[in-house]
Short mmCIF file of C-alpha atoms in Angstrom, two decimals:
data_model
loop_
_atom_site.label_atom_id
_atom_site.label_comp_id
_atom_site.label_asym_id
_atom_site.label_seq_id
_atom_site.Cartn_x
_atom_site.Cartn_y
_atom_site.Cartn_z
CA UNK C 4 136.45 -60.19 -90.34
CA UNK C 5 135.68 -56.77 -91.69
CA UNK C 6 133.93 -54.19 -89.93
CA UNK C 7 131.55 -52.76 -92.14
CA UNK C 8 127.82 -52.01 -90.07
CA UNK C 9 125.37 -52.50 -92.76
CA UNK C 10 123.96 -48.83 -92.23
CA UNK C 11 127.48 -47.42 -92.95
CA UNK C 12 127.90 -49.43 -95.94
CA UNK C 13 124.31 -48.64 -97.66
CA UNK C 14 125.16 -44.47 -96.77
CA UNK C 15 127.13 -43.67 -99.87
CA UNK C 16 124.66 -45.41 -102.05
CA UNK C 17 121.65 -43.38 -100.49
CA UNK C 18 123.08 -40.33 -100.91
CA UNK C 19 124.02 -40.83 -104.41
CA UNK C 20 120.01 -41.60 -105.24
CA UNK C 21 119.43 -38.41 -103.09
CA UNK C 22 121.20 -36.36 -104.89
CA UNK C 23 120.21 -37.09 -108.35
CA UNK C 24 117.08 -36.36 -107.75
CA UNK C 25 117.64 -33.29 -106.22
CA UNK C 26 115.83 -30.01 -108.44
CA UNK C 27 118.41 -27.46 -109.35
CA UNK C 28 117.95 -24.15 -108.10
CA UNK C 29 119.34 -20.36 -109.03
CA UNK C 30 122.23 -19.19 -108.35
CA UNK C 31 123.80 -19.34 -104.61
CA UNK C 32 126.18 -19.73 -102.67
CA UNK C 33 124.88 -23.40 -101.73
CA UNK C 34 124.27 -24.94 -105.03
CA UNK C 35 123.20 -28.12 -105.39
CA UNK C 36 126.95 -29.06 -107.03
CA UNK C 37 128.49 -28.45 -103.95
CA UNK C 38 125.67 -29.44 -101.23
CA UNK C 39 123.75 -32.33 -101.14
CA UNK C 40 120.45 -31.01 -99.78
CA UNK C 41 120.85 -27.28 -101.49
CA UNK C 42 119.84 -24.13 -99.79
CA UNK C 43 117.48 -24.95 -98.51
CA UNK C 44 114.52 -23.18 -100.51
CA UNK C 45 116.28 -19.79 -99.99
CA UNK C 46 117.10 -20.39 -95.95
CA UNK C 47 120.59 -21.10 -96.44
CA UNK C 48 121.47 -17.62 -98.17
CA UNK C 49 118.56 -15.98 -95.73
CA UNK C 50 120.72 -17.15 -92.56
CA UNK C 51 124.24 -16.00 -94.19
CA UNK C 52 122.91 -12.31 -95.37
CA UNK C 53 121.83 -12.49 -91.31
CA UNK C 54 125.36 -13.40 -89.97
CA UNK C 55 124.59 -17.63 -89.53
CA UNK C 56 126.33 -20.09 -91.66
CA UNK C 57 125.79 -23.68 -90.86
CA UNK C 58 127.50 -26.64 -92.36
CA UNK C 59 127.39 -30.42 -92.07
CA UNK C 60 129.37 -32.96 -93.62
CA UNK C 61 129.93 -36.95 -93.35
CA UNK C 62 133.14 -38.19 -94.08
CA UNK C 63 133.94 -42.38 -94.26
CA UNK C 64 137.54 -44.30 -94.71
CA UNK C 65 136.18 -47.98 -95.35
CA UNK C 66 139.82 -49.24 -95.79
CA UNK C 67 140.92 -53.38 -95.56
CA UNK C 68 144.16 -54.52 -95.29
CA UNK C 69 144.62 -57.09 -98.03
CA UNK C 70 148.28 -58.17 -98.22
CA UNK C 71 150.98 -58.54 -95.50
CA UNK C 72 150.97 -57.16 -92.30
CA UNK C 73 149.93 -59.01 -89.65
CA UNK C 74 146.00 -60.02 -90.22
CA UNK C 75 144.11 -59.75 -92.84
CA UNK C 76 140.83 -57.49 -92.71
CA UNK C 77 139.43 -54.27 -93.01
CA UNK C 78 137.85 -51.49 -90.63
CA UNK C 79 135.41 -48.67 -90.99
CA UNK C 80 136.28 -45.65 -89.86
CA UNK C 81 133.91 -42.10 -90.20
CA UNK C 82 133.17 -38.44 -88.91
CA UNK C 83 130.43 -36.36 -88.70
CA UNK C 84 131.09 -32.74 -88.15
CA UNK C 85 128.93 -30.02 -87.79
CA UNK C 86 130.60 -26.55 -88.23
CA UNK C 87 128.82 -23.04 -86.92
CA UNK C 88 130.00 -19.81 -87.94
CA UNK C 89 128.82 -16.63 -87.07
CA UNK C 90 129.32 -12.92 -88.50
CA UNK C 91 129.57 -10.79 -85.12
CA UNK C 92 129.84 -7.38 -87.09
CA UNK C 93 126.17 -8.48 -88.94
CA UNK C 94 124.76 -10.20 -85.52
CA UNK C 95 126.10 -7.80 -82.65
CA UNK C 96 127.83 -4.89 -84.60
CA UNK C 97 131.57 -6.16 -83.63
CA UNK C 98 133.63 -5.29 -86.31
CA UNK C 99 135.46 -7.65 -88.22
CA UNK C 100 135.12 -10.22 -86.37
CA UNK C 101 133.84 -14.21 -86.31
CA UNK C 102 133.04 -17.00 -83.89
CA UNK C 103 133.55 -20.53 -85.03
CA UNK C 104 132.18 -23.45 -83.57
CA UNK C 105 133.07 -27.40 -84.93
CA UNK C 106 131.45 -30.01 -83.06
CA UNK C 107 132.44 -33.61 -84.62
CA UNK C 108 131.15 -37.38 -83.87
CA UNK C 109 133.53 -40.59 -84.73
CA UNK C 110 133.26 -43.66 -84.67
CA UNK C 111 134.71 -46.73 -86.06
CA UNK C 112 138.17 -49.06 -85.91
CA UNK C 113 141.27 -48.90 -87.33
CA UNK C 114 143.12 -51.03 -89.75
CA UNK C 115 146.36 -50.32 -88.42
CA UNK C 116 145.75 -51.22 -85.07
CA UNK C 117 143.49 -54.47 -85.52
CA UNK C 118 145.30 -55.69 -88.99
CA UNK C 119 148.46 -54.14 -90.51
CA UNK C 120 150.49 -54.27 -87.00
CA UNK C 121 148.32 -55.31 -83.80
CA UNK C 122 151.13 -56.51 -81.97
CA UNK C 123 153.17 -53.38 -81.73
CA UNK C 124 149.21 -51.56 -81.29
CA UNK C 125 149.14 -50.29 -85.06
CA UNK C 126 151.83 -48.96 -87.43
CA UNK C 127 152.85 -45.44 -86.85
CA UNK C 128 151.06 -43.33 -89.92
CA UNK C 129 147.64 -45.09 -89.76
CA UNK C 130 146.29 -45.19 -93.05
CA UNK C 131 142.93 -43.47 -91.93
CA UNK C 132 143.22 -40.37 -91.05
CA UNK C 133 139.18 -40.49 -89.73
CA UNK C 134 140.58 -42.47 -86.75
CA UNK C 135 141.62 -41.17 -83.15
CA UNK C 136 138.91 -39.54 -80.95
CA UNK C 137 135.55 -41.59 -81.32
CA UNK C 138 133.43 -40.11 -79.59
CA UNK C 139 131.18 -36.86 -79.79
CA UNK C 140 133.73 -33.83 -79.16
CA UNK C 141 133.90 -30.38 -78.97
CA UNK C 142 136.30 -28.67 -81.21
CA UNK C 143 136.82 -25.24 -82.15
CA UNK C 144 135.07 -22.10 -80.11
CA UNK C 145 137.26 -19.66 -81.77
CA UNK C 146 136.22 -15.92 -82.51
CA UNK C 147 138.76 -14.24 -85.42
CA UNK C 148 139.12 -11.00 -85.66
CA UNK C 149 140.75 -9.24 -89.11
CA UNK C 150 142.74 -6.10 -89.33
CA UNK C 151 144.51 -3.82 -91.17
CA UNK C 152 142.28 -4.44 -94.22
CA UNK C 153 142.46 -8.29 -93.16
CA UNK C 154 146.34 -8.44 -93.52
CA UNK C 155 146.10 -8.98 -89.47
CA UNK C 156 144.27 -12.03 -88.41
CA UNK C 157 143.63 -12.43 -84.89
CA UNK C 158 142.15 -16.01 -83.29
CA UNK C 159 141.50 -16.64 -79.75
CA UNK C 160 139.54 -18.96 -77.59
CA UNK C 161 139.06 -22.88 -78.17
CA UNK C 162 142.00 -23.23 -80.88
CA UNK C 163 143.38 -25.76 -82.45
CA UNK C 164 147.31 -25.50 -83.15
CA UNK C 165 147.37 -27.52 -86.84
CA UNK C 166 144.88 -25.36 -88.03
CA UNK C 167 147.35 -23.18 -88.42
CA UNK C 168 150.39 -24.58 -88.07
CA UNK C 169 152.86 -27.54 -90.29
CA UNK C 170 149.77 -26.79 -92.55
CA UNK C 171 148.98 -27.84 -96.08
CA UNK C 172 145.60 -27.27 -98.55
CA UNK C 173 147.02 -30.25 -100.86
CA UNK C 174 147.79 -32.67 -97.60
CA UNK C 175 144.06 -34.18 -97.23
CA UNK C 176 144.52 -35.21 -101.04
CA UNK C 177 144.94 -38.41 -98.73
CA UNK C 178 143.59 -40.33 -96.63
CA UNK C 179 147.22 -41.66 -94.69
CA UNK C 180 147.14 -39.64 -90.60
CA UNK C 181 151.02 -38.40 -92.02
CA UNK C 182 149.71 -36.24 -94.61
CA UNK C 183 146.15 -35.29 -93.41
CA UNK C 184 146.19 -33.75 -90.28
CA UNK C 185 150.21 -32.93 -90.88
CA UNK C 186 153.60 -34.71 -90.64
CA UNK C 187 153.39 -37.50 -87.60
CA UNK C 188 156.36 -36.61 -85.69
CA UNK C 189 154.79 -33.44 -84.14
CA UNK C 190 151.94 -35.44 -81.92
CA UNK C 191 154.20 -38.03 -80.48
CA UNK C 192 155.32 -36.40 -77.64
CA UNK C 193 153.61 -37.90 -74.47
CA UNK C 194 151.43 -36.14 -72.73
CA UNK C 195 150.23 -35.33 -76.22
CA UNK C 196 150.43 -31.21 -76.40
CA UNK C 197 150.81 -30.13 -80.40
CA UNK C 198 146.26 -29.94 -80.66
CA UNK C 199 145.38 -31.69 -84.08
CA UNK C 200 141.40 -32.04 -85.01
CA UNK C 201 139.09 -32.60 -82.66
CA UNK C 202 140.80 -31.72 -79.85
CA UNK C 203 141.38 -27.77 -79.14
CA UNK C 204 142.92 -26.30 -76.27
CA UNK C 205 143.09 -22.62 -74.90
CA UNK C 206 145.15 -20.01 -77.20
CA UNK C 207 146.09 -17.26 -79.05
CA UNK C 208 147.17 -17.13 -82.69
CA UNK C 209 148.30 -13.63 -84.79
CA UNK C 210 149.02 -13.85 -88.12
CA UNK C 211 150.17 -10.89 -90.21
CA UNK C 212 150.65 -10.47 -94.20
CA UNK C 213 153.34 -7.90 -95.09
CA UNK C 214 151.62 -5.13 -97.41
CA UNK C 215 152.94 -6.36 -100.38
CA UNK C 216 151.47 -9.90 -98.77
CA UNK C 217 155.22 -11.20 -100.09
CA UNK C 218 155.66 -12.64 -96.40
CA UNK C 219 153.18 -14.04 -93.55
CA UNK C 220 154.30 -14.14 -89.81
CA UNK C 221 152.55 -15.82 -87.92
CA UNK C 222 153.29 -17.40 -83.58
CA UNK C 223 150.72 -18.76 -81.30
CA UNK C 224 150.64 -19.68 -77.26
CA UNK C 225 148.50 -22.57 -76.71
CA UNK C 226 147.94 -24.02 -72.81
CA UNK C 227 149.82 -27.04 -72.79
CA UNK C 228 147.77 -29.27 -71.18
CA UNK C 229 144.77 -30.17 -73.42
CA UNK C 230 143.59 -33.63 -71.93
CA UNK C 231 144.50 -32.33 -68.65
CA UNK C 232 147.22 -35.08 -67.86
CA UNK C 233 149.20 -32.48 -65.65
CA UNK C 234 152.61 -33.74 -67.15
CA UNK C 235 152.00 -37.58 -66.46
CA UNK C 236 152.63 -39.98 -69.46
CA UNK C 237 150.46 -42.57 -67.50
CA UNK C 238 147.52 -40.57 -67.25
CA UNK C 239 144.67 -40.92 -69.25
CA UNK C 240 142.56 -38.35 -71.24
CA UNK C 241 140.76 -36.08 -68.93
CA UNK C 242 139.04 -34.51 -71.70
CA UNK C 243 137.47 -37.18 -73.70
CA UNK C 244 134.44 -34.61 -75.00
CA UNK C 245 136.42 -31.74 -75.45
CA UNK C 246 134.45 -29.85 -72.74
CA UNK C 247 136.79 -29.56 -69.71
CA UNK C 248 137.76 -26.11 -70.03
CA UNK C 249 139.63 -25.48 -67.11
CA UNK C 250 143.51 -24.69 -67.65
CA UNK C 251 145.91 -27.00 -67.72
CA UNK C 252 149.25 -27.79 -65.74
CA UNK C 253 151.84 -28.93 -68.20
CA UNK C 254 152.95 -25.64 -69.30
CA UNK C 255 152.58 -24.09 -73.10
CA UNK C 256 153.29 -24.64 -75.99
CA UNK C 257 154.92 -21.75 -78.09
CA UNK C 258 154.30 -21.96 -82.20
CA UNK C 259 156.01 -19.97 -84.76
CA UNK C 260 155.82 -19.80 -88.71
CA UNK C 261 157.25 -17.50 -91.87
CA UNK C 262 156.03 -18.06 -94.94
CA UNK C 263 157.26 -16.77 -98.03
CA UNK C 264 154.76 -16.31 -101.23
CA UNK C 265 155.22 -16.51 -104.89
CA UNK C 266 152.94 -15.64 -107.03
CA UNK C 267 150.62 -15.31 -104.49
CA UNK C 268 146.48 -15.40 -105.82
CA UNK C 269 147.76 -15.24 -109.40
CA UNK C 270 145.31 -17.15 -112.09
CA UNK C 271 148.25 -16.76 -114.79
CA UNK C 272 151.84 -17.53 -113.27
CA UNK C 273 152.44 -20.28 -110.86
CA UNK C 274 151.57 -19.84 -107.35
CA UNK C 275 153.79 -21.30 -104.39
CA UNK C 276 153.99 -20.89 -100.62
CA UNK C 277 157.53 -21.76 -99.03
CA UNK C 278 157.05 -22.14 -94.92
CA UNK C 279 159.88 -22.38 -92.14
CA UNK C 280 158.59 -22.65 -88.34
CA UNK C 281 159.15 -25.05 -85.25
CA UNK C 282 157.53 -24.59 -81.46
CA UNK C 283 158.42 -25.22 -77.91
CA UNK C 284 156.92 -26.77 -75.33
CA UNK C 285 157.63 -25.91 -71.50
CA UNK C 286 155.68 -28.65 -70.47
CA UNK C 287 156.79 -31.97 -69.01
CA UNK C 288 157.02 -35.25 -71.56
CA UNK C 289 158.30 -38.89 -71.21
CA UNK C 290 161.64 -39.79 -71.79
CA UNK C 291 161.25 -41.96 -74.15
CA UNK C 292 165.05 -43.91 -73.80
CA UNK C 293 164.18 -45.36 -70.12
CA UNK C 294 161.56 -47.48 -68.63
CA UNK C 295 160.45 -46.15 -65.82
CA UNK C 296 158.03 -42.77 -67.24
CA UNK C 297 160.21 -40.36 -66.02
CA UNK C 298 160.26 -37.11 -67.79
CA UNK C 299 162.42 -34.23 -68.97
CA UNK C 300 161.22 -30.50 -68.66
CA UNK C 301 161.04 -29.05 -72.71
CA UNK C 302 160.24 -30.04 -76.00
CA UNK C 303 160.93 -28.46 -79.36
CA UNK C 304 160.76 -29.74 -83.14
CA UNK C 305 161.40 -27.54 -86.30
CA UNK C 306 160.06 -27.86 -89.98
CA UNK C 307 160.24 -26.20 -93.58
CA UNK C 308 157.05 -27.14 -95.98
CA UNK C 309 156.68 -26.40 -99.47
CA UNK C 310 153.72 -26.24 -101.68
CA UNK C 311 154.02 -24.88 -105.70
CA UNK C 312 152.31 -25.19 -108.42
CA UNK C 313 154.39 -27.02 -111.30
CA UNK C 314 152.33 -26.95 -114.36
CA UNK C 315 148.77 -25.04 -115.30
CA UNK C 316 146.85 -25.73 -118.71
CA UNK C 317 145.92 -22.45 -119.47
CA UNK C 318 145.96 -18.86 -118.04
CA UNK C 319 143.39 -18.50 -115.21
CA UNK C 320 142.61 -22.24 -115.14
CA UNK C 321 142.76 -23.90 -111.94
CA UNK C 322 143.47 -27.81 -113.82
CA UNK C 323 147.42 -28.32 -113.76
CA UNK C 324 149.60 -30.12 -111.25
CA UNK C 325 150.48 -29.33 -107.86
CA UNK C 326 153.49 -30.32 -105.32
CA UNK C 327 154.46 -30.79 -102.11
CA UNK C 328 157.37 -31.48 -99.51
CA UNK C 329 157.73 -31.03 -96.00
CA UNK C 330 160.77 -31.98 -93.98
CA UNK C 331 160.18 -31.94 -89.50
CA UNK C 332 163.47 -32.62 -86.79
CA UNK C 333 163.37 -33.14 -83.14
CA UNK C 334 165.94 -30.38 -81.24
CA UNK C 335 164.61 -32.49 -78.34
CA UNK C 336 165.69 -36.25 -78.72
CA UNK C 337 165.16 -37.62 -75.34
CA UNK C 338 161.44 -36.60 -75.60
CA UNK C 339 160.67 -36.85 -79.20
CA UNK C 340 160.42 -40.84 -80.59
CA UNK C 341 160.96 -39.36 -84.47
CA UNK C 342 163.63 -37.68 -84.58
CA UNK C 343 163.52 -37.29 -88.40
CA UNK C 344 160.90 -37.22 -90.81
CA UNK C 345 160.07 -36.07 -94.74
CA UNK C 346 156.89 -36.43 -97.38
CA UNK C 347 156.09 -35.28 -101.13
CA UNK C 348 154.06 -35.75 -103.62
CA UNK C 349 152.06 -34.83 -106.63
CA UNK C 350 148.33 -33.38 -107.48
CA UNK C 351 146.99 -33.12 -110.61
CA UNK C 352 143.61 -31.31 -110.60
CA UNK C 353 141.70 -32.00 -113.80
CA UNK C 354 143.84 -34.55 -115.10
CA UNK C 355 141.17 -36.40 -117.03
CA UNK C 356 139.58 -33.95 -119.99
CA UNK C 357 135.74 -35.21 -119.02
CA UNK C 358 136.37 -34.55 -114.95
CA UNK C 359 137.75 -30.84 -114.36
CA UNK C 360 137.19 -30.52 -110.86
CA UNK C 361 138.51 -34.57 -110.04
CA UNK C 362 142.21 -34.67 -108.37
CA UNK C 363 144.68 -37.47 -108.78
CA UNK C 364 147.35 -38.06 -106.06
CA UNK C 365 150.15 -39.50 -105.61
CA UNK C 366 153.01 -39.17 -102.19
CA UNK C 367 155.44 -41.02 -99.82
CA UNK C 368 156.11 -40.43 -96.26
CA UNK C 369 158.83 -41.70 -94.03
CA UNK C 370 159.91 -41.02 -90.83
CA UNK C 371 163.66 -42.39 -88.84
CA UNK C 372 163.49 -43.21 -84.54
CA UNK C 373 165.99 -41.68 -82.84
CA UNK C 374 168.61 -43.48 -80.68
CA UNK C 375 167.20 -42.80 -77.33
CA UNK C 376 163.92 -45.01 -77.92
CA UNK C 377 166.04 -47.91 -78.86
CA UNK C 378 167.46 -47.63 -75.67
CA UNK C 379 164.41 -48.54 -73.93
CA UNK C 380 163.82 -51.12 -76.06
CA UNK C 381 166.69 -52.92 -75.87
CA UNK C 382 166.59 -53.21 -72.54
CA UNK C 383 163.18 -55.03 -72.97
CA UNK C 384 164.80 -57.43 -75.94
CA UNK C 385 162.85 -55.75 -78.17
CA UNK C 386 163.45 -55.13 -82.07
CA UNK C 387 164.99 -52.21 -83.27
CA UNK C 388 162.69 -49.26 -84.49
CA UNK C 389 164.47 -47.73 -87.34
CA UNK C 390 161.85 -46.21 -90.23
CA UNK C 391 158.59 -46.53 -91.61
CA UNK C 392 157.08 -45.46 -94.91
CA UNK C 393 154.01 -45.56 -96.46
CA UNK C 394 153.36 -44.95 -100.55
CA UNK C 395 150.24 -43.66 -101.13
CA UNK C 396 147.78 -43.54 -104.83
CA UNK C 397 144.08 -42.26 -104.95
CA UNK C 398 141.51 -40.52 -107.41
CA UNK C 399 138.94 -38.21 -105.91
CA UNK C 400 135.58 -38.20 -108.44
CA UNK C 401 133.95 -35.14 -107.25
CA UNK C 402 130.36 -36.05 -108.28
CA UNK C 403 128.27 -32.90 -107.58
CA UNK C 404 125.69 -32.47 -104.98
CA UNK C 405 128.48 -32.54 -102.50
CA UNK C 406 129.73 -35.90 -102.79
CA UNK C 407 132.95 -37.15 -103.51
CA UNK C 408 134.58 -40.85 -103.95
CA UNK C 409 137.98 -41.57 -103.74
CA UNK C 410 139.37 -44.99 -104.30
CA UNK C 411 143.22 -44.92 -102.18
CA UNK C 412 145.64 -47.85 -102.30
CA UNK C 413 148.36 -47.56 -99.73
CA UNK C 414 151.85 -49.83 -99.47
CA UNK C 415 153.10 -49.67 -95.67
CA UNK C 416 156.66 -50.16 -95.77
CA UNK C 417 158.68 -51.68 -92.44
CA UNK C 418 154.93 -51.29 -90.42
CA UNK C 419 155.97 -50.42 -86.92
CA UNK C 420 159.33 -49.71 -87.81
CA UNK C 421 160.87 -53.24 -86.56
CA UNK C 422 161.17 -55.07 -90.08
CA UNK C 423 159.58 -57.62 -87.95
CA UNK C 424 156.29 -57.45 -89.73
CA UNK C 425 155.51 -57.82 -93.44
CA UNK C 426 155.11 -54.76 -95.93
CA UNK C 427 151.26 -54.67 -95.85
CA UNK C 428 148.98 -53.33 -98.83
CA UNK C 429 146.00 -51.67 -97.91
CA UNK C 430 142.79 -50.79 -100.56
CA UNK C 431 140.13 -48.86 -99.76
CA UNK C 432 138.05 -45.20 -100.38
CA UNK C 433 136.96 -41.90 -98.84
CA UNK C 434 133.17 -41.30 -99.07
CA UNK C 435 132.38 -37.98 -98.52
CA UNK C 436 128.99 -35.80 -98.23
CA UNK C 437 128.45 -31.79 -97.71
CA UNK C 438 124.93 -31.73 -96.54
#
C-alpha cells in the first residue's frame, strides 16, 4: 500500500496553478523565477536592505519501490524548512558578521525501511534523502563572522559539522541519503556524533582562503554528544527537537579539511575543487564485532573528494558538464561498520537546448563492511554483510517561480549488504517549492 496523504499528493499541482498566475514584477533579488510567492510587493528587498532575510521552502521524495526487494510499495517522505538570516553589522553595528537560524518540519516513511529491505530495518543508503528526523527540529543558530576581506570565515554556536565538512554543491543532484547529505560511512558510528541536517550540536568552525585563494584550510571542534546519549549505544535520542542545549558527555569530535582550487570563480577555464580531510572522535562508540554493546574509546575516518568541471559550451556560460568522486576509510575498524566506501558521477547543466537552467544526473555509490561486524553476526547465524550499491538517474525541470520536478530512478544493488534480498528498483521524484 502506498503512502501518499491526499493533501501531499494535490501540493505540487497547487503550486504549479499558483505560480502561473503569479504577476511579474521588476527587478529583485526575489523574482518570481526563483520564488513562488515573489517579494512580496517590495517587503522582501525592504527587510534585506534592513539586515532580515527570510526563506521558506517545501521539499517532497514521493518514491515506490517497484521491483525486487522485499515488498512492493512506495512512501512519502517531505521537509519544510524555514531559514532566518540576519545582517548583525546592518541590525546592531557588529561588523561582518551573521546569525543563521534553520528550523525544519518532516514527516513521512521510508521506502527502504517498509519495502526495499524491512527485515534487516531498511537498506543502508536510503533512497530518500528527506527521511530521518520527523519531527519539528531546531537546526542551525550559528552567527559567522568574515575576515581578512572575507578570506577568514569564522562560525560558532548551533553548528552543523556536514555543512562544512565531506561537502559537495553537485551531491543533492540526488535524491539517494549517500550522496545528499554526504558519503554514508561517516554517520554510522553509534552514538551517532558526525551532525548531518537537522541536527546541530555545539562548535566552532575556521576556515581560511590563502591570498591567492589557491588553498582553503579549514578544522572544527564540535561537542560530541548531540542527542545527549552520554556514550551509550542503547540510549535513545535525548534531543528529539533539537532544543536540549546543554553539553554533552561523549567527548568531541575534531574535523579537518584542505582543499586545493583550480580555476577557482573562472567563467572561461574549467573550475575544480580537490579536498583531503578526516576527523576524530574522543568519544565512546559501540564495538560493532561483539554482542554485548560494549564500547571502545576513539573514532576516526579519512576522505579525499573531488569536484571539476569537464566540459563548458561557451566562455562564461554556466551549461556544460560537471563531475564528481569521493573516496571515505575507517582508521577505526572496531567502531566503524564501513570500513570502505566510494561514489561518482556526472552533471550536465543545460543539457537540453530549450531548458538552460535543467540538470541531468547520473552516479553510483558503494560502500564494503569491515571484518569486525561480521563477527557479531556470525555469532548470531546471520548472513554475511559484504557491499551495497545503489545506481542512481534523474532530470531536474527547473520550472520558474521556484519550483522544480525531478523524476529519479534508483537500482539498489545487494540491499542490506547480505545478497539475501533481491536487487530492488525504485521510481519516483523530488518536488520542490521556494516560497
Amino acid at each position: 500500500m502506498a503512502d501518499f496523504p491526499p493533501l501531499k499528493r494535490d501540493l505540487a499541482t497547487l503550486t504549479i496553478a499558483v505560480a502561473l498566475a503569479a504577476p511579474m514584477v521588476a527587478a529583485t533579488d526575489f523574482p518570481n523565477s526563483d520564488y513562488l510567492t515573489g517579494n512580496w510587493g517590495g517587503a522582501r528587498d525592504h527587510w534585506k536592505e534592513q539586515g532580515v532575510t527570510l526563506n521558506l521552502g517545501y521539499t517532497a521524495e514521493p518514491m515506490a519501490n517497484v521491483s525486487g526487494g522485499e515488498v512492493k510499495g512506495g512512501t512519502y517522505a517531505d521537509n519544510l524548512g524555514l531559514d532566518l538570516g540576519f545582517d548583525l553589522e546592518r541590525l546592531l553595528g557588529i561588523g561582518g558578521t551573521d546569525l543563521l537560524i534553520k528550523v525544519s518540519k518532516r514527516d513521512g516513511l521510508s521506502v527502504s525501511e517498509r519495502f526495499v529491505a524491512p527485515s534487516e530495518g531498511g537498506n543502508l543508503f536510503t533512497v530518500q534523502e528527506l527521511y530521518g528526523g520527523q519531527n519539528v527540529k531546531l537546526a542551525n543558530v550559528q552567527f559567522n563572522t568574515r575576515l581578512l576581506d572575507d578570506r577568514l570565515n569564522l562560525a560558532y554556536g548551533r553548528l552543523i559539522a556536514n555543512d562544512d565538512f565531506l561537502r559537495s554543491p553537485l551531491y543533492c543532484q540526488f535524491l539517494n541519503n549517500s550522496f545528499c547529505g554526504s558519503p554514508k560511512p561517516v554517520f554510522l558510528q553509534n552514538p551517532f556524533t558526525f551532525t548531518a541536517y537537522p541536527l546541530a550540536t555545539w562548535g566552532a568552525r575556521a576556515r581560511y582562503d590563502t591570498p591567492a585563494r589557491r588553498w582553503t584550510i579549514q578544522a572544527a571542534l564540535y561537542d560530541g554528544d548531540p542527542e545527549g546519549k552520554e556514550g551509550d549505544p542503547t540510549s535513545p535520542s535525548h534531543n528529539d527537537h533539537g532544543t536540549s542545549w546543554g553539553f554533552g558527555d561523549n567527548g568531541v569530535t575534531l574535523a579537518g579539511e584542505i582543499h586545493y582550487h583550480v580555476n577557482r570563480d573562472s567563467k572561461d577555464a574549467l573550475p575544480g575543487v580537490y579536498k583531503i580531510g578526516g576527523y576524530y572522535m574522543t568519544g565512546e562508540f559501540q564495538n560493532v564485532g561483539r554482542l554485548d554493546n560494549a564500547t571502545e574509546t576513539g573514532n576516526a575516518m579519512g576522505w579525499v573528494l573531488a569536484d571539476q568541471m569537464l566540459y563548458r559550451e561557451s566562455a562564461g556560460a554556466d551549461r556544460g558538464l560537471s563531475g564528481f568522486g569521493a573516496v571515505v576509510f575507517s582508521l577505526t575498524d572496531d567502531v566503524n561498520p564501513m570500513t570502505w566506501y566510494v561514489n561518482t558521477g556526472l552533471i550536465y547543466e543545460g543539457l537540453f537546448r530549450a531548458r538552460p537552467r535543467d540538470t541531468t544526473g547520473l552516479a553510483i555509490t558503494s560502500g564494503w563492511f569491515g571484518d569486525r561486524v561480521n563477527v557479531a553476526r556470525n555469532a548470531q547465524d546471520l548472513a554475511k554483510k559484504d557491499y551495497e550499491a545503489v545506481i542512481e538517474l534523474n532530470h531536474k525541470f527547473v520550472l520558474g517561480h521556484g519550483i522544480a520536478i525531478q523524476p529519479d530512478l534508483q537500482y539498489v544493488i545487494r540491499p542490506a549488504a547480505t545478497g539475501d534480498i533481491d536487487n530492488a528498483l525504485v521510481i519516483g521524484a523530488k518536488v520542490s517549492v521556494q516560497f
